Short mmCIF file of N, CA and C and ligand atoms in Angstrom, two decimals:
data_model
loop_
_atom_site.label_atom_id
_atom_site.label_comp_id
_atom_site.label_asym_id
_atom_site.label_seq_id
_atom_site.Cartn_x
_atom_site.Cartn_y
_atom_site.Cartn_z
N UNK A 1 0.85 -1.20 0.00
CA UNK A 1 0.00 0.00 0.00
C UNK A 1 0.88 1.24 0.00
N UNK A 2 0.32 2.06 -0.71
CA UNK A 2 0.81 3.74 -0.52
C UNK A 2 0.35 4.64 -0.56
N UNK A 3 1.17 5.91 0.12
CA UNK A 3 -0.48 6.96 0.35
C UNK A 3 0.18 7.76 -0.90
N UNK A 4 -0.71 8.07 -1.55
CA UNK A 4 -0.55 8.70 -3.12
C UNK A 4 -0.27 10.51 -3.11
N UNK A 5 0.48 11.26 -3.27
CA UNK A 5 0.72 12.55 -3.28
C UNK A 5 -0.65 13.36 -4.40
N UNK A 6 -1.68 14.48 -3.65
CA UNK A 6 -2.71 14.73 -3.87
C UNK A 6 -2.42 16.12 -4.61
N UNK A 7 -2.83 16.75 -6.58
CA UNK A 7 -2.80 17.46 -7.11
C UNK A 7 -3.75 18.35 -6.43
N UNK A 8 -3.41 19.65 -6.61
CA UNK A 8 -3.95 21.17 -6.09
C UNK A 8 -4.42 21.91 -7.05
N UNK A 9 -5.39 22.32 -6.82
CA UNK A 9 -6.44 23.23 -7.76
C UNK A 9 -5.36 24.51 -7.54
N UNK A 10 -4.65 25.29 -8.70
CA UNK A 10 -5.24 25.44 -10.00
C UNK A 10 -4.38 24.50 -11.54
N UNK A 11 -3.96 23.08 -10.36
CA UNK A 11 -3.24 22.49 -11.39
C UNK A 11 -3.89 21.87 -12.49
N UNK A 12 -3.29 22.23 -13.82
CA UNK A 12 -4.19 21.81 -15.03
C UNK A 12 -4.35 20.27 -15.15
N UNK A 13 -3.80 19.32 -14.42
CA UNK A 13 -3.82 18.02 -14.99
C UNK A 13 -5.31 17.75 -14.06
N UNK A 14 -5.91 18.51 -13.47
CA UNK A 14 -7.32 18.47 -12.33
C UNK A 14 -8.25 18.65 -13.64
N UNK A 15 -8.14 18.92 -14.56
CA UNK A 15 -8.87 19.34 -15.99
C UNK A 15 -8.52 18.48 -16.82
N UNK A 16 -8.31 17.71 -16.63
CA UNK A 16 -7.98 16.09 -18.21
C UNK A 16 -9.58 15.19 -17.45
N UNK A 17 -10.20 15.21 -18.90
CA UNK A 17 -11.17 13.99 -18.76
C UNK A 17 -10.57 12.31 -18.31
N UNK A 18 -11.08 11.97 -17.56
CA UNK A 18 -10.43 10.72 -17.72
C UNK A 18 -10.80 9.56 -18.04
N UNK A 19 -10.32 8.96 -18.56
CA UNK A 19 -10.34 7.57 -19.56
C UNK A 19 -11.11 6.35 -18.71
N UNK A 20 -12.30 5.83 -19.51
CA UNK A 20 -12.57 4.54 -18.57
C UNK A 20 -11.48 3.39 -18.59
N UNK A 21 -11.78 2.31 -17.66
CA UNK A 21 -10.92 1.57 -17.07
C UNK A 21 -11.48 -0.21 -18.21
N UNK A 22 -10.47 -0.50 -18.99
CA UNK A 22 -11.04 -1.50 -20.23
C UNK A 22 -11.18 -2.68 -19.20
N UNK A 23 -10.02 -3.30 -18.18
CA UNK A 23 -10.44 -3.94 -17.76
C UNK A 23 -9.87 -4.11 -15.90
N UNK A 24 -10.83 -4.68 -15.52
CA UNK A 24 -10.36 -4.56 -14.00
C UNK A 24 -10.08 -5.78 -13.45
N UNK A 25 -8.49 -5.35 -13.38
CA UNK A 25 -7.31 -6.35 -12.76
C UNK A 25 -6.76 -6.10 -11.56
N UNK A 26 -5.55 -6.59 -11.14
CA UNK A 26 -5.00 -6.21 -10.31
C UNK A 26 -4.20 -4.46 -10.03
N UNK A 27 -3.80 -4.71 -11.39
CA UNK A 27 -3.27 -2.99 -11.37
C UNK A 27 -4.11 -2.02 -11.13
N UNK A 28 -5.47 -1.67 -11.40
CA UNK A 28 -6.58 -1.47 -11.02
C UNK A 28 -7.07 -1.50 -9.45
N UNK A 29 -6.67 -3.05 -8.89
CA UNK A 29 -7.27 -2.70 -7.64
C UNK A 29 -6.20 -2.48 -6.91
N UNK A 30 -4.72 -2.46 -6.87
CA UNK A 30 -3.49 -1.93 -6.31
C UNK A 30 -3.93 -0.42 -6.46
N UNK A 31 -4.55 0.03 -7.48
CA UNK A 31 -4.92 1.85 -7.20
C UNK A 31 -5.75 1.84 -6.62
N UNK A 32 -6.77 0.93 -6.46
CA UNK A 32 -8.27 1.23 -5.53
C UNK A 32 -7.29 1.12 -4.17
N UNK A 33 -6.81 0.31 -3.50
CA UNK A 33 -5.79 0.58 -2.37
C UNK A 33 -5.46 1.43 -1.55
N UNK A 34 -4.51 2.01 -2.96
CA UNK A 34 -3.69 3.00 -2.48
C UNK A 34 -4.31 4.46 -2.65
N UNK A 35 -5.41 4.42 -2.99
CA UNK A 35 -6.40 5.45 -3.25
C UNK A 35 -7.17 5.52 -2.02
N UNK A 36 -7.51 4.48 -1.45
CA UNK A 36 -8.33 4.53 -0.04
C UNK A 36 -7.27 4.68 1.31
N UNK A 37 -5.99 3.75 1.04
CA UNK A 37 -5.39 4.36 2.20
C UNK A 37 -5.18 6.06 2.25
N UNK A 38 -5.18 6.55 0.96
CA UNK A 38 -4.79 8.10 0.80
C UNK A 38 -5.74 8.79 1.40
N UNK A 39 -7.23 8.29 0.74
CA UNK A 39 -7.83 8.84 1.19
C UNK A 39 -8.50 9.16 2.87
N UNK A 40 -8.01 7.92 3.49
CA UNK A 40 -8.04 7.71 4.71
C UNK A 40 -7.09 8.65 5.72
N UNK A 41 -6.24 8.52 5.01
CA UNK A 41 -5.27 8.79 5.88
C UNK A 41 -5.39 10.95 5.61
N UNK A 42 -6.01 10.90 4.30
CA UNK A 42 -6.06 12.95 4.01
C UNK A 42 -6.26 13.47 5.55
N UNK A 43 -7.55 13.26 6.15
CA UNK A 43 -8.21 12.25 5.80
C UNK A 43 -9.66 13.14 4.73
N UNK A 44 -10.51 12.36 3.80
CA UNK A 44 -11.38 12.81 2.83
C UNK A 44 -12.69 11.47 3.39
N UNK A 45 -13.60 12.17 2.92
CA UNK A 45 -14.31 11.02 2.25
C UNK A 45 -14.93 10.22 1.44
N UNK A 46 -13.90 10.85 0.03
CA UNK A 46 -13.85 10.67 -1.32
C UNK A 46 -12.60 10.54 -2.04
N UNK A 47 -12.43 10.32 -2.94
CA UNK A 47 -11.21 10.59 -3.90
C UNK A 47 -10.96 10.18 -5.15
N UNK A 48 -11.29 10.50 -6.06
CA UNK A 48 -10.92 10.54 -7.70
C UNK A 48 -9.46 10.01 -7.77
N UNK A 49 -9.20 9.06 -9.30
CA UNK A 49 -8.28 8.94 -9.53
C UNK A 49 -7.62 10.07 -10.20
N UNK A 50 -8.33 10.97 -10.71
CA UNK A 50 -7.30 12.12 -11.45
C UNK A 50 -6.66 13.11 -10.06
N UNK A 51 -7.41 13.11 -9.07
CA UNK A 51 -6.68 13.84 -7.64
C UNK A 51 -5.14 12.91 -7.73
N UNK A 52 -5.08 12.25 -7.74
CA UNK A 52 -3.54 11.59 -7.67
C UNK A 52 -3.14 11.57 -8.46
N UNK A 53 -3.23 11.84 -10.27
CA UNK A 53 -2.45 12.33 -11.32
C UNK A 53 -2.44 10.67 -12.09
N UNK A 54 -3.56 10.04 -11.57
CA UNK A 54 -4.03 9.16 -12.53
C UNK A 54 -5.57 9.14 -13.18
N UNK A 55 -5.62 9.44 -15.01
CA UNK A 55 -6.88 9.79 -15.41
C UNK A 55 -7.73 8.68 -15.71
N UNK A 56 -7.89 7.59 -15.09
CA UNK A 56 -8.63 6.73 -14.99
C UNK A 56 -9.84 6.88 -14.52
N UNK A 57 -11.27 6.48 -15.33
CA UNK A 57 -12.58 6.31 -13.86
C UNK A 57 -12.75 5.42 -12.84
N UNK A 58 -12.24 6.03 -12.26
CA UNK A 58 -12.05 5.09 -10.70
C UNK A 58 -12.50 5.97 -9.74
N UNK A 59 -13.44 5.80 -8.47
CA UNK A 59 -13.46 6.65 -7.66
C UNK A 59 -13.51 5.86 -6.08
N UNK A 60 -13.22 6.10 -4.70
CA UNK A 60 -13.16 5.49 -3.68
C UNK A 60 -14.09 6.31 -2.69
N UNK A 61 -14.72 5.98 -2.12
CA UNK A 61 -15.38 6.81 -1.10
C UNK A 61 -15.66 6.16 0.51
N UNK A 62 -15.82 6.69 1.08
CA UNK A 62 -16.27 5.86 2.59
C UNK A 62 -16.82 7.31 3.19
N UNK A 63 -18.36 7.12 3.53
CA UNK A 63 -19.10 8.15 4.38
C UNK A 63 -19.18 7.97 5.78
N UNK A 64 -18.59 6.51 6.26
CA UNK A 64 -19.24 5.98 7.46
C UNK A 64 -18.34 6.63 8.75
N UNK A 65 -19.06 6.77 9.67
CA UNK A 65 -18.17 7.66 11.02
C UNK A 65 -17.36 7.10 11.42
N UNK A 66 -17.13 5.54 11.27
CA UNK A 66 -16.19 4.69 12.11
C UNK A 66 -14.86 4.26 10.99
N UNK A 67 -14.91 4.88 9.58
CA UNK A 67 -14.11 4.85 8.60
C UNK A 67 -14.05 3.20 8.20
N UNK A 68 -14.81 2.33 8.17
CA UNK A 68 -14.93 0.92 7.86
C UNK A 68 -16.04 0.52 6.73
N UNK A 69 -16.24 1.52 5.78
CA UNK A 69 -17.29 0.91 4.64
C UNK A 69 -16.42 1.53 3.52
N UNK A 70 -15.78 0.91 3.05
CA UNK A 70 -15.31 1.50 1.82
C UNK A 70 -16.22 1.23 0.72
N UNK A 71 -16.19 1.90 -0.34
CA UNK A 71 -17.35 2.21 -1.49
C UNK A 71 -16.09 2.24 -2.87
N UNK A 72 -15.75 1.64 -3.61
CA UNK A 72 -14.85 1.55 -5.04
C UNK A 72 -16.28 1.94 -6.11
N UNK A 73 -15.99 2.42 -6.68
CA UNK A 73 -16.78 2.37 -8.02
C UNK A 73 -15.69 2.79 -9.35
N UNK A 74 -15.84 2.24 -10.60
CA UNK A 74 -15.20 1.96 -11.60
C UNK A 74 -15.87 2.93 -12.74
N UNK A 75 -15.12 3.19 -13.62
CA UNK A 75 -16.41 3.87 -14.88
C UNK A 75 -18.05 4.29 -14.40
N UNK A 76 -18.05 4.95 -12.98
CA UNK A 76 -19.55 5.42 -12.37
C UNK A 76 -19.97 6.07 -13.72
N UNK A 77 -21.70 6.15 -13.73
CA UNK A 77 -22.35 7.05 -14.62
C UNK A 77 -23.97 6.60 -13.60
N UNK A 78 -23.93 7.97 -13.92
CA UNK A 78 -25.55 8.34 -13.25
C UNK A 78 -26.61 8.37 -13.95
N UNK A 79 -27.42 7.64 -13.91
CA UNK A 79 -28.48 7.21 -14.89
C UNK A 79 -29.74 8.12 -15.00
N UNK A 80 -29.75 8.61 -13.57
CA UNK A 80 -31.40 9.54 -13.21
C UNK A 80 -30.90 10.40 -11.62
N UNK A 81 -31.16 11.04 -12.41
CA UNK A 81 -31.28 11.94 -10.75
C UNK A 81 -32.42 12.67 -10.57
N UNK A 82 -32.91 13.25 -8.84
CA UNK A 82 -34.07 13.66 -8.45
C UNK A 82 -33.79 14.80 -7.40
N UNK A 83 -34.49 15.88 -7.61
CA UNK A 83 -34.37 16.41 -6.73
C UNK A 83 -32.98 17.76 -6.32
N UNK A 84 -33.19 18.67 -5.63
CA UNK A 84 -32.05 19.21 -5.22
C UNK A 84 -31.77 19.54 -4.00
N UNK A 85 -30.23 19.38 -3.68
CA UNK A 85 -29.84 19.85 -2.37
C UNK A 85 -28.81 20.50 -2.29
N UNK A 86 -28.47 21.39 -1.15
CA UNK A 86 -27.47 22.29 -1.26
C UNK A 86 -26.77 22.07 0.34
N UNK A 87 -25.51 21.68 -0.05
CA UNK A 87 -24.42 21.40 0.79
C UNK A 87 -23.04 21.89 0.98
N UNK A 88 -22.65 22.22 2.01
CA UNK A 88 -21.54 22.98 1.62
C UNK A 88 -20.33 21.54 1.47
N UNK A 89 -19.51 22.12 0.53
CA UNK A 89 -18.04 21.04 0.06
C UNK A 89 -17.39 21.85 0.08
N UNK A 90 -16.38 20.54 0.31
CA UNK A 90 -14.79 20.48 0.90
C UNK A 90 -14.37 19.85 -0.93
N UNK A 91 -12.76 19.93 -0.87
CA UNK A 91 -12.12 18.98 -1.27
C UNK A 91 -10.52 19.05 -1.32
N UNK A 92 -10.07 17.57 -1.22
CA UNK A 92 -8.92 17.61 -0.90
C UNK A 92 -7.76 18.46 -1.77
N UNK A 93 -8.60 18.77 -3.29
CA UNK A 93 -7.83 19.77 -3.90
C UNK A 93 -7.82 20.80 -4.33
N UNK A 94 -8.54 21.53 -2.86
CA UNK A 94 -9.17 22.79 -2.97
C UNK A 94 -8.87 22.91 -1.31
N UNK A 95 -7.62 23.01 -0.87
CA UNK A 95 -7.75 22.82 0.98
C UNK A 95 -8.14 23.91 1.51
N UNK A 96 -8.93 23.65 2.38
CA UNK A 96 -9.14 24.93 3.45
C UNK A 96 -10.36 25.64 2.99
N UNK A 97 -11.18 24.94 1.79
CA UNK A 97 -11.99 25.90 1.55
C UNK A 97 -13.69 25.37 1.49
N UNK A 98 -14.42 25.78 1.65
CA UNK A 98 -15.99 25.17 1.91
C UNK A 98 -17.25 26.15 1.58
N UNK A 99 -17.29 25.72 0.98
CA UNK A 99 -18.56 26.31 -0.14
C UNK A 99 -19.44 25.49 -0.29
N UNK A 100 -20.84 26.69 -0.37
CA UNK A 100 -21.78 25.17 -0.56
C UNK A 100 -22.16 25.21 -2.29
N UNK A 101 -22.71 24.20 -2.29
CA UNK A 101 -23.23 23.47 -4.00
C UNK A 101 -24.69 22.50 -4.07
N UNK A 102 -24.92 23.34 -5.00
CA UNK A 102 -26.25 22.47 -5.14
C UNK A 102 -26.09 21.18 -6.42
N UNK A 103 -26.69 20.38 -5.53
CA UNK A 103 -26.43 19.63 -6.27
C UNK A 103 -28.16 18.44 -6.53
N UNK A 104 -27.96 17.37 -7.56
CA UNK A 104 -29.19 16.51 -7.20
C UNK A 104 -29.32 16.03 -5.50
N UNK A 105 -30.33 15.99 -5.30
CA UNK A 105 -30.55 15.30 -3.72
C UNK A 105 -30.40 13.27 -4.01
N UNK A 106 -31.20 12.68 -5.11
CA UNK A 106 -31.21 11.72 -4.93
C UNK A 106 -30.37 11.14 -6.40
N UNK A 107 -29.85 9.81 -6.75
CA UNK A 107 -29.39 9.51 -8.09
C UNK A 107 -29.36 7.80 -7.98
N UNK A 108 -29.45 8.01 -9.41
CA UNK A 108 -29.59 6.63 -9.48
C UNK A 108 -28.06 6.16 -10.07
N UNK A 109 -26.90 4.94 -9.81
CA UNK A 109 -25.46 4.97 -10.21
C UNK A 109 -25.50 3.79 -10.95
N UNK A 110 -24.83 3.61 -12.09
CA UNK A 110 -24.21 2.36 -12.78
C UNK A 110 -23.14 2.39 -12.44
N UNK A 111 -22.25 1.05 -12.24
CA UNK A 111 -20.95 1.59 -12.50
C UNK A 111 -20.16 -0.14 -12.51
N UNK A 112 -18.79 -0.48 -12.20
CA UNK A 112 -18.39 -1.79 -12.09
C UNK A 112 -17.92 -1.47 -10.86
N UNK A 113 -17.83 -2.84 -10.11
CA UNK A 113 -17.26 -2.58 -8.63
C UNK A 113 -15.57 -3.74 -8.48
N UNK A 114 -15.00 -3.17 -7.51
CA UNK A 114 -13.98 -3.71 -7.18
C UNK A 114 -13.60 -5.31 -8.02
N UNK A 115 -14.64 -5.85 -7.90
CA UNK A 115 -14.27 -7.07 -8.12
C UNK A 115 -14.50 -7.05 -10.00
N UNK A 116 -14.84 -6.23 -10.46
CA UNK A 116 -15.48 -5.80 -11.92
C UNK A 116 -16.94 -6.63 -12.10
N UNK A 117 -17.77 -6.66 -11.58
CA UNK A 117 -19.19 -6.87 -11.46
C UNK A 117 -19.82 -5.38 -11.60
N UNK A 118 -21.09 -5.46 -12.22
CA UNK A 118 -22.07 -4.02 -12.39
C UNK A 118 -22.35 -3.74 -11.08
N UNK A 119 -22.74 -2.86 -10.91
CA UNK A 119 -23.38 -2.52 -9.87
C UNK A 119 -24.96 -1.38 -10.18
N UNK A 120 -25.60 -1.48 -9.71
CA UNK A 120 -26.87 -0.34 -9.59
C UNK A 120 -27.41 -0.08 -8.58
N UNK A 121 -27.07 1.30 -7.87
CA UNK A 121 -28.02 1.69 -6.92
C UNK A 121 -28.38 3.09 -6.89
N UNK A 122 -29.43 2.76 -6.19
CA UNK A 122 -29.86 4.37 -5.68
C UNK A 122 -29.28 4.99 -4.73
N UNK A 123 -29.13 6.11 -4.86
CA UNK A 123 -28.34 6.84 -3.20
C UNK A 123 -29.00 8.35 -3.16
N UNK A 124 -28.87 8.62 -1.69
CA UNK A 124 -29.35 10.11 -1.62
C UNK A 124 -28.71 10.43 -1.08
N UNK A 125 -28.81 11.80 -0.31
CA UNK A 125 -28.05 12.41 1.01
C UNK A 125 -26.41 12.86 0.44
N UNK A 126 -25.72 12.30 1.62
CA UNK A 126 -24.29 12.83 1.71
C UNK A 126 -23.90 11.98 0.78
N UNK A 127 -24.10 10.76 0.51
CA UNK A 127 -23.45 9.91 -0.60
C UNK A 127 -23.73 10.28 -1.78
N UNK A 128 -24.94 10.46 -2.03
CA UNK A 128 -25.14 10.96 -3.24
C UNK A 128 -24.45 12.37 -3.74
N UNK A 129 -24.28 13.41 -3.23
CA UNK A 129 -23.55 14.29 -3.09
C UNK A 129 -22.09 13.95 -3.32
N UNK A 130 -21.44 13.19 -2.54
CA UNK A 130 -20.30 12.82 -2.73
C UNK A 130 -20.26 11.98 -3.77
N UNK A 131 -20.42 10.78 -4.66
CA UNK A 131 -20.74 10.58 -5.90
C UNK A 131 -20.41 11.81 -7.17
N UNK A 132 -21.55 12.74 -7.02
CA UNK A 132 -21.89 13.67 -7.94
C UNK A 132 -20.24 14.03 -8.16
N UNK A 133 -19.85 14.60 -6.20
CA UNK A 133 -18.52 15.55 -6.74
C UNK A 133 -17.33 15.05 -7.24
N UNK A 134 -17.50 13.36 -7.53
CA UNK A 134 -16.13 12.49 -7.40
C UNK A 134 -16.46 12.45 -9.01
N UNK A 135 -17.65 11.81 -9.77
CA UNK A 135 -18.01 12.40 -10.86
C UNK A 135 -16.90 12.94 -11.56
N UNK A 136 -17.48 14.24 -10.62
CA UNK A 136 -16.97 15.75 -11.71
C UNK A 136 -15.76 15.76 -11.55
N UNK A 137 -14.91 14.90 -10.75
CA UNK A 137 -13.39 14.95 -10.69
C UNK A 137 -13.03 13.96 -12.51
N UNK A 138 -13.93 12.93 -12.94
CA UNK A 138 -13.29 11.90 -13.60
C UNK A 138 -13.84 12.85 -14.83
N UNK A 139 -14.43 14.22 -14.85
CA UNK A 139 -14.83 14.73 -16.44
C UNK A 139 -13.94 16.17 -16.07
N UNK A 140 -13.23 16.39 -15.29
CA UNK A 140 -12.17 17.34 -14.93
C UNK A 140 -13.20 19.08 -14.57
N UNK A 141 -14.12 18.73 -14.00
CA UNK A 141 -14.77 19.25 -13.02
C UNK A 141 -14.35 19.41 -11.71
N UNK A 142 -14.76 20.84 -11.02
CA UNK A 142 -14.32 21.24 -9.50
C UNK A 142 -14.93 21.35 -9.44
N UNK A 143 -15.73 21.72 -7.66
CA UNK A 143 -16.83 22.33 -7.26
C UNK A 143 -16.73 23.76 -7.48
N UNK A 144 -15.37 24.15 -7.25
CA UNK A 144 -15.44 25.35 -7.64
C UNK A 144 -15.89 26.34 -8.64
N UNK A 145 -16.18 25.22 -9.98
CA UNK A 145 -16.68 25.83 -10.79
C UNK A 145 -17.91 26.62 -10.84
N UNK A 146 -18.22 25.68 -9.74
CA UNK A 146 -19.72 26.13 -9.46
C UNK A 146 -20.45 27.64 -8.61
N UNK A 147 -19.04 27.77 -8.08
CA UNK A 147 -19.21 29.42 -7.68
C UNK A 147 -18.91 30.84 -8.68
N UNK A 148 -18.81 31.40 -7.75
CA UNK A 148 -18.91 32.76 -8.67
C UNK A 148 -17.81 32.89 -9.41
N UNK A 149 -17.56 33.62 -10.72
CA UNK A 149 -15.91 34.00 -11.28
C UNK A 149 -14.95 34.60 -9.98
N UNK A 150 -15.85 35.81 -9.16
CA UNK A 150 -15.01 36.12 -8.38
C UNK A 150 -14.59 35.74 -7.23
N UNK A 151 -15.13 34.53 -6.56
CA UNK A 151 -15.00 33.59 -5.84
C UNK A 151 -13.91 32.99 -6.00
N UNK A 152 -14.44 32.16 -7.24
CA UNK A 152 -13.08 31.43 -7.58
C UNK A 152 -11.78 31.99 -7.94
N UNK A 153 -11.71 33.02 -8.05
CA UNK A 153 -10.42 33.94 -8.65
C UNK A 153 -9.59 33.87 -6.90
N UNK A 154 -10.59 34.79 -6.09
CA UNK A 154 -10.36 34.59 -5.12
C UNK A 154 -9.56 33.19 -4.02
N UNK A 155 -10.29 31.93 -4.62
CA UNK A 155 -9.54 31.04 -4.00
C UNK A 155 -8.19 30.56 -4.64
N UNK A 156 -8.50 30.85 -6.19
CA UNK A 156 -7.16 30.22 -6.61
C UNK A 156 -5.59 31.54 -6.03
N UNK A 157 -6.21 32.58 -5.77
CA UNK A 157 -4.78 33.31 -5.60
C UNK A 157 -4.68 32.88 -4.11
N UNK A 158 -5.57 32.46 -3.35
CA UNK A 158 -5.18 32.01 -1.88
C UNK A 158 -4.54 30.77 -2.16
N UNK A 159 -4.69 29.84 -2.84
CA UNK A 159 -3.79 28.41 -3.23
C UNK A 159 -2.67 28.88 -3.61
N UNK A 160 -2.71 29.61 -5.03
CA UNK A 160 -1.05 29.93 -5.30
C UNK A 160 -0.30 30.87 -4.33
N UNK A 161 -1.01 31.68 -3.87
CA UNK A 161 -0.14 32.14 -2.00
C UNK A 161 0.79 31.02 -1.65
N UNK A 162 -0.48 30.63 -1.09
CA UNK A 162 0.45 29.21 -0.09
C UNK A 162 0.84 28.48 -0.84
N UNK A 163 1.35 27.97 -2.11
CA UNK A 163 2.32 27.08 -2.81
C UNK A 163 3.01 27.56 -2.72
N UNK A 164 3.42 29.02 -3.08
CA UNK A 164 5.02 29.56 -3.30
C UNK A 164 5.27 29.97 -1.57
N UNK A 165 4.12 30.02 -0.80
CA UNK A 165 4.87 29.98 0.40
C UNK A 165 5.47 28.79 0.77
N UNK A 166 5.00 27.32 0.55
CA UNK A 166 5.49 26.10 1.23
C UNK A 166 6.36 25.44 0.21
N UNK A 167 6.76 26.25 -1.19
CA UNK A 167 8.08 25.42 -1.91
C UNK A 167 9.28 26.23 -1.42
O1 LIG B 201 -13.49 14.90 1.91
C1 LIG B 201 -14.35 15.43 1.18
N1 LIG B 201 -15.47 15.96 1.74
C2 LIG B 201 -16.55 16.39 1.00
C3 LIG B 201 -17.51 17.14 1.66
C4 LIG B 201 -18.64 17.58 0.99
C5 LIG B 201 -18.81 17.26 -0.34
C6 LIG B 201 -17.85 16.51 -1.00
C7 LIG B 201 -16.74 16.08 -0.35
S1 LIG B 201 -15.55 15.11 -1.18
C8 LIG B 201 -14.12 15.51 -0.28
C9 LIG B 201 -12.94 14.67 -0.74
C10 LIG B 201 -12.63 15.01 -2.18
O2 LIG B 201 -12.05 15.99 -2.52
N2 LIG B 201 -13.05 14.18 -3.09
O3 LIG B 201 -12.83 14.46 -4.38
NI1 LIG B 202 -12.75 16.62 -4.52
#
């Protein structure tokens, strides 16, 4: 296992669509892994493979309080969604910052799971939410997009601050 070094918004490789996954092997689930220890350890309770500078659809999630339900999904796609809700988000490549986003409240997910079996379910709430934003990580989507121009102008010069302060 390894904990994977996490890309920072306003880095352009956070903007590459990423490629579905042809088939799911081991190399595949060695990233589901090392994607969940990462994400564990951020700690998050999500994480895209393009956050680690791999453009694969792969995404890892765990909502649960006791950090023991991990969630893999492979090539996710959302079939139906219902409803809206507005939540404020985090993300690990956007630190320090929390905004809220509206997003669907409920969705319906396809996707392949760990073992490469389909999967279909419904989800609402915080999962569903988290879904949506892991999503928009694998089509090179931020939440940030979702705020204002001057918002976001705003956060990206607070990121590049603190990069050239901590290199
Ligand atoms: O850890 C995370 N928390 C979070 C909170 C509200 C909505 C979405 C998220 S996902 C985020 C981890 C992350 O950046 N995943 O891409
Ligand atoms: Ni994120």
């Amino acid at each position: 296992m390894a904990i994977l070094s996490i890309l920072h918004y306003p880095d352009p490789r956070l903007r590459n669509k990423a490629t579905p996954v042809m088939q799911v092997d081991d190399t595949i689930r060695t990233l589901i892994d090392d994607m969940l220890e990462t994400m564990y350890q951020a700690p998050g309770i999500g994480l895209a493979a393009p956050q680690v500078n791999v453009s694969k659809r792969v995404i890892v999630i765990d909502i649960s309080e006791d950090r023991t339900s991990p969630l893999c999904l492979i090539n996710p796609e959302i079939v139906n969604r219902d409803g809206i809700e507005t939540m404020e988000e985090g993300c690990l490549s956007v630190p320090g910052i929390y905004e809220p986003v509206e997003r669907a409240r409920q969705i319906r997910v396809r996707a392949l799971g760990r073992n490469g079996k389909p999967l279909d379910m419904q989800v609402d709430d915080i999962l569903a939410i988290c879904i949506q934003h892991e999503i928009d990580h694998l089509d090179g989507k931020l939440f940030v997009d979702y705020l204002s121009e001057l918002k976001r102008q705003r956060i990206r010069k607070k990121l590049e601050k603190q990069r050239r302060q901590t290199l």
